[in-house]
Each structure stands twice: as C-alpha cells, then as structure tokens.
C-alpha cells in the first residue's frame, strides 16, 4: 500500500478550462497594453514642435532675455552704481 491522489476527469477539465481562460485574458491584456503604448507614443510625437518651430521659439526667448538684461542694466545705471548689481548681503 500506497495512496495516490489523482484528479477526477471533471476536475481536470475544469482546471484546464480555467488555465485556458486565464491564458486568453493575459493575451488580451498584452494586446491592449501594446495598443495603448503605441497610441500614447504616437500622440506625444504628433504634439512635439518641428525643429524649425523650436528654433524660432528659442530665438524669441533669447531676444526676450537679452532685452530683459538690458533693462536691468539700465535700471542699475539709473541708480548710480555704475551698472553693478546691488549687493545686500
């Protein structure tokens, strides 16, 4: 005597059905994730500016900061400190 446990035919079929159901669910989720990742990256790429638009914007920013810097220099000169920033520390 040895005792051996074996699955009954109905239990084995139910077990295999559950494995198949879970396998199909994983495949469906994998496909959904791939679709979402692809649509997200496509959407992000379509929202990026062209290199020409980026360069144009950077030119505007550079012009803005140069003008702002000149305004600050002029204000410092008006204060009579020869264009140096006020040191209050």
PDB file of C-alpha atoms in Angstrom:
ATOM      1  CA  UNK A   1       0.000   0.000   0.000  1.00  0.00           C
ATOM      2  CA  UNK A   2       0.370   3.434  -1.322  1.00  0.00           C
ATOM      3  CA  UNK A   3      -2.310   6.044  -1.709  1.00  0.00           C
ATOM      4  CA  UNK A   4      -2.193   8.133  -4.875  1.00  0.00           C
ATOM      5  CA  UNK A   5      -4.295  11.241  -5.419  1.00  0.00           C
ATOM      6  CA  UNK A   6      -5.484  11.795  -8.968  1.00  0.00           C
ATOM      7  CA  UNK A   7      -7.765  14.464 -10.360  1.00  0.00           C
ATOM      8  CA  UNK A   8     -11.142  13.304 -11.473  1.00  0.00           C
ATOM      9  CA  UNK A   9     -11.918  13.848 -15.152  1.00  0.00           C
ATOM     10  CA  UNK A  10     -14.366  16.679 -14.380  1.00  0.00           C
ATOM     11  CA  UNK A  11     -11.870  18.446 -12.104  1.00  0.00           C
ATOM     12  CA  UNK A  12      -9.116  18.106 -14.705  1.00  0.00           C
ATOM     13  CA  UNK A  13     -11.359  19.608 -17.409  1.00  0.00           C
ATOM     14  CA  UNK A  14     -12.400  22.471 -15.120  1.00  0.00           C
ATOM     15  CA  UNK A  15      -8.753  23.113 -14.211  1.00  0.00           C
ATOM     16  CA  UNK A  16      -7.717  23.174 -17.883  1.00  0.00           C
ATOM     17  CA  UNK A  17     -10.648  25.461 -18.749  1.00  0.00           C
ATOM     18  CA  UNK A  18      -9.510  27.921 -16.076  1.00  0.00           C
ATOM     19  CA  UNK A  19      -5.924  27.833 -17.376  1.00  0.00           C
ATOM     20  CA  UNK A  20      -7.189  28.479 -20.919  1.00  0.00           C
ATOM     21  CA  UNK A  21      -9.406  31.344 -19.713  1.00  0.00           C
ATOM     22  CA  UNK A  22      -6.524  32.966 -17.839  1.00  0.00           C
ATOM     23  CA  UNK A  23      -4.183  32.488 -20.801  1.00  0.00           C
ATOM     24  CA  UNK A  24      -6.679  34.219 -23.107  1.00  0.00           C
ATOM     25  CA  UNK A  25      -7.104  37.014 -20.583  1.00  0.00           C
ATOM     26  CA  UNK A  26      -3.329  37.585 -20.405  1.00  0.00           C
ATOM     27  CA  UNK A  27      -3.089  37.657 -24.216  1.00  0.00           C
ATOM     28  CA  UNK A  28      -5.939  40.190 -24.415  1.00  0.00           C
ATOM     29  CA  UNK A  29      -4.302  42.378 -21.764  1.00  0.00           C
ATOM     30  CA  UNK A  30      -0.932  42.207 -23.547  1.00  0.00           C
ATOM     31  CA  UNK A  31      -2.592  43.307 -26.801  1.00  0.00           C
ATOM     32  CA  UNK A  32      -4.411  46.143 -25.018  1.00  0.00           C
ATOM     33  CA  UNK A  33      -1.211  47.397 -23.352  1.00  0.00           C
ATOM     34  CA  UNK A  34       0.658  47.333 -26.681  1.00  0.00           C
ATOM     35  CA  UNK A  35      -2.159  49.281 -28.361  1.00  0.00           C
ATOM     36  CA  UNK A  36      -2.250  51.888 -25.580  1.00  0.00           C
ATOM     37  CA  UNK A  37       1.529  52.295 -25.577  1.00  0.00           C
ATOM     38  CA  UNK A  38       1.593  52.760 -29.351  1.00  0.00           C
ATOM     39  CA  UNK A  39      -1.232  55.296 -29.368  1.00  0.00           C
ATOM     40  CA  UNK A  40       0.342  57.240 -26.486  1.00  0.00           C
ATOM     41  CA  UNK A  41       3.748  57.466 -28.149  1.00  0.00           C
ATOM     42  CA  UNK A  42       2.137  58.450 -31.466  1.00  0.00           C
ATOM     43  CA  UNK A  43       0.125  61.158 -29.719  1.00  0.00           C
ATOM     44  CA  UNK A  44       3.199  62.509 -27.933  1.00  0.00           C
ATOM     45  CA  UNK A  45       5.238  62.564 -31.138  1.00  0.00           C
ATOM     46  CA  UNK A  46       2.478  64.379 -33.009  1.00  0.00           C
ATOM     47  CA  UNK A  47       2.403  67.087 -30.321  1.00  0.00           C
ATOM     48  CA  UNK A  48       6.118  67.852 -30.480  1.00  0.00           C
ATOM     49  CA  UNK A  49       7.046  71.005 -32.413  1.00  0.00           C
ATOM     50  CA  UNK A  50       9.143  70.778 -35.544  1.00  0.00           C
ATOM     51  CA  UNK A  51      12.827  71.671 -35.299  1.00  0.00           C
ATOM     52  CA  UNK A  52      12.059  74.904 -37.183  1.00  0.00           C
ATOM     53  CA  UNK A  53       9.342  75.888 -34.681  1.00  0.00           C
ATOM     54  CA  UNK A  54      11.632  75.009 -31.774  1.00  0.00           C
ATOM     55  CA  UNK A  55      14.482  77.147 -33.170  1.00  0.00           C
ATOM     56  CA  UNK A  56      12.082  80.042 -33.785  1.00  0.00           C
ATOM     57  CA  UNK A  57      10.822  79.847 -30.191  1.00  0.00           C
ATOM     58  CA  UNK A  58      14.365  79.705 -28.830  1.00  0.00           C
ATOM     59  CA  UNK A  59      15.178  82.820 -30.867  1.00  0.00           C
ATOM     60  CA  UNK A  60      12.247  84.638 -29.252  1.00  0.00           C
ATOM     61  CA  UNK A  61      13.393  83.532 -25.801  1.00  0.00           C
ATOM     62  CA  UNK A  62      16.959  84.658 -26.466  1.00  0.00           C
ATOM     63  CA  UNK A  63      15.721  88.060 -27.670  1.00  0.00           C
ATOM     64  CA  UNK A  64      13.472  88.382 -24.608  1.00  0.00           C
ATOM     65  CA  UNK A  65      16.283  87.623 -22.156  1.00  0.00           C
ATOM     66  CA  UNK A  66      18.730  89.976 -23.878  1.00  0.00           C
ATOM     67  CA  UNK A  67      16.149  92.776 -23.750  1.00  0.00           C
ATOM     68  CA  UNK A  68      15.355  91.992 -20.117  1.00  0.00           C
ATOM     69  CA  UNK A  69      19.061  92.002 -19.236  1.00  0.00           C
ATOM     70  CA  UNK A  70      19.482  95.397 -20.935  1.00  0.00           C
ATOM     71  CA  UNK A  71      16.517  96.785 -18.992  1.00  0.00           C
ATOM     72  CA  UNK A  72      18.061  95.608 -15.711  1.00  0.00           C
ATOM     73  CA  UNK A  73      21.415  97.171 -16.662  1.00  0.00           C
ATOM     74  CA  UNK A  74      19.696 100.470 -17.481  1.00  0.00           C
ATOM     75  CA  UNK A  75      17.852 100.421 -14.153  1.00  0.00           C
ATOM     76  CA  UNK A  76      21.108  99.783 -12.295  1.00  0.00           C
ATOM     77  CA  UNK A  77      22.784 102.689 -14.115  1.00  0.00           C
ATOM     78  CA  UNK A  78      19.906 104.964 -13.135  1.00  0.00           C
ATOM     79  CA  UNK A  79      20.525 104.022  -9.500  1.00  0.00           C
ATOM     80  CA  UNK A  80      24.057 105.399  -9.890  1.00  0.00           C
ATOM     81  CA  UNK A  81      26.058 102.287  -9.090  1.00  0.00           C
ATOM     82  CA  UNK A  82      27.738 102.079 -12.488  1.00  0.00           C
ATOM     83  CA  UNK A  83      25.744  99.097 -13.728  1.00  0.00           C
ATOM     84  CA  UNK A  84      26.696  96.723 -10.927  1.00  0.00           C
ATOM     85  CA  UNK A  85      24.057  94.690  -9.141  1.00  0.00           C
ATOM     86  CA  UNK A  86      23.178  95.822  -5.655  1.00  0.00           C
ATOM     87  CA  UNK A  87      24.843  93.637  -3.067  1.00  0.00           C
ATOM     88  CA  UNK A  88      22.767  93.469   0.082  1.00  0.00           C
ATOM     89  CA  UNK A  89      24.455  90.540   1.752  1.00  0.00           C
TER      90      UNK A  89
END
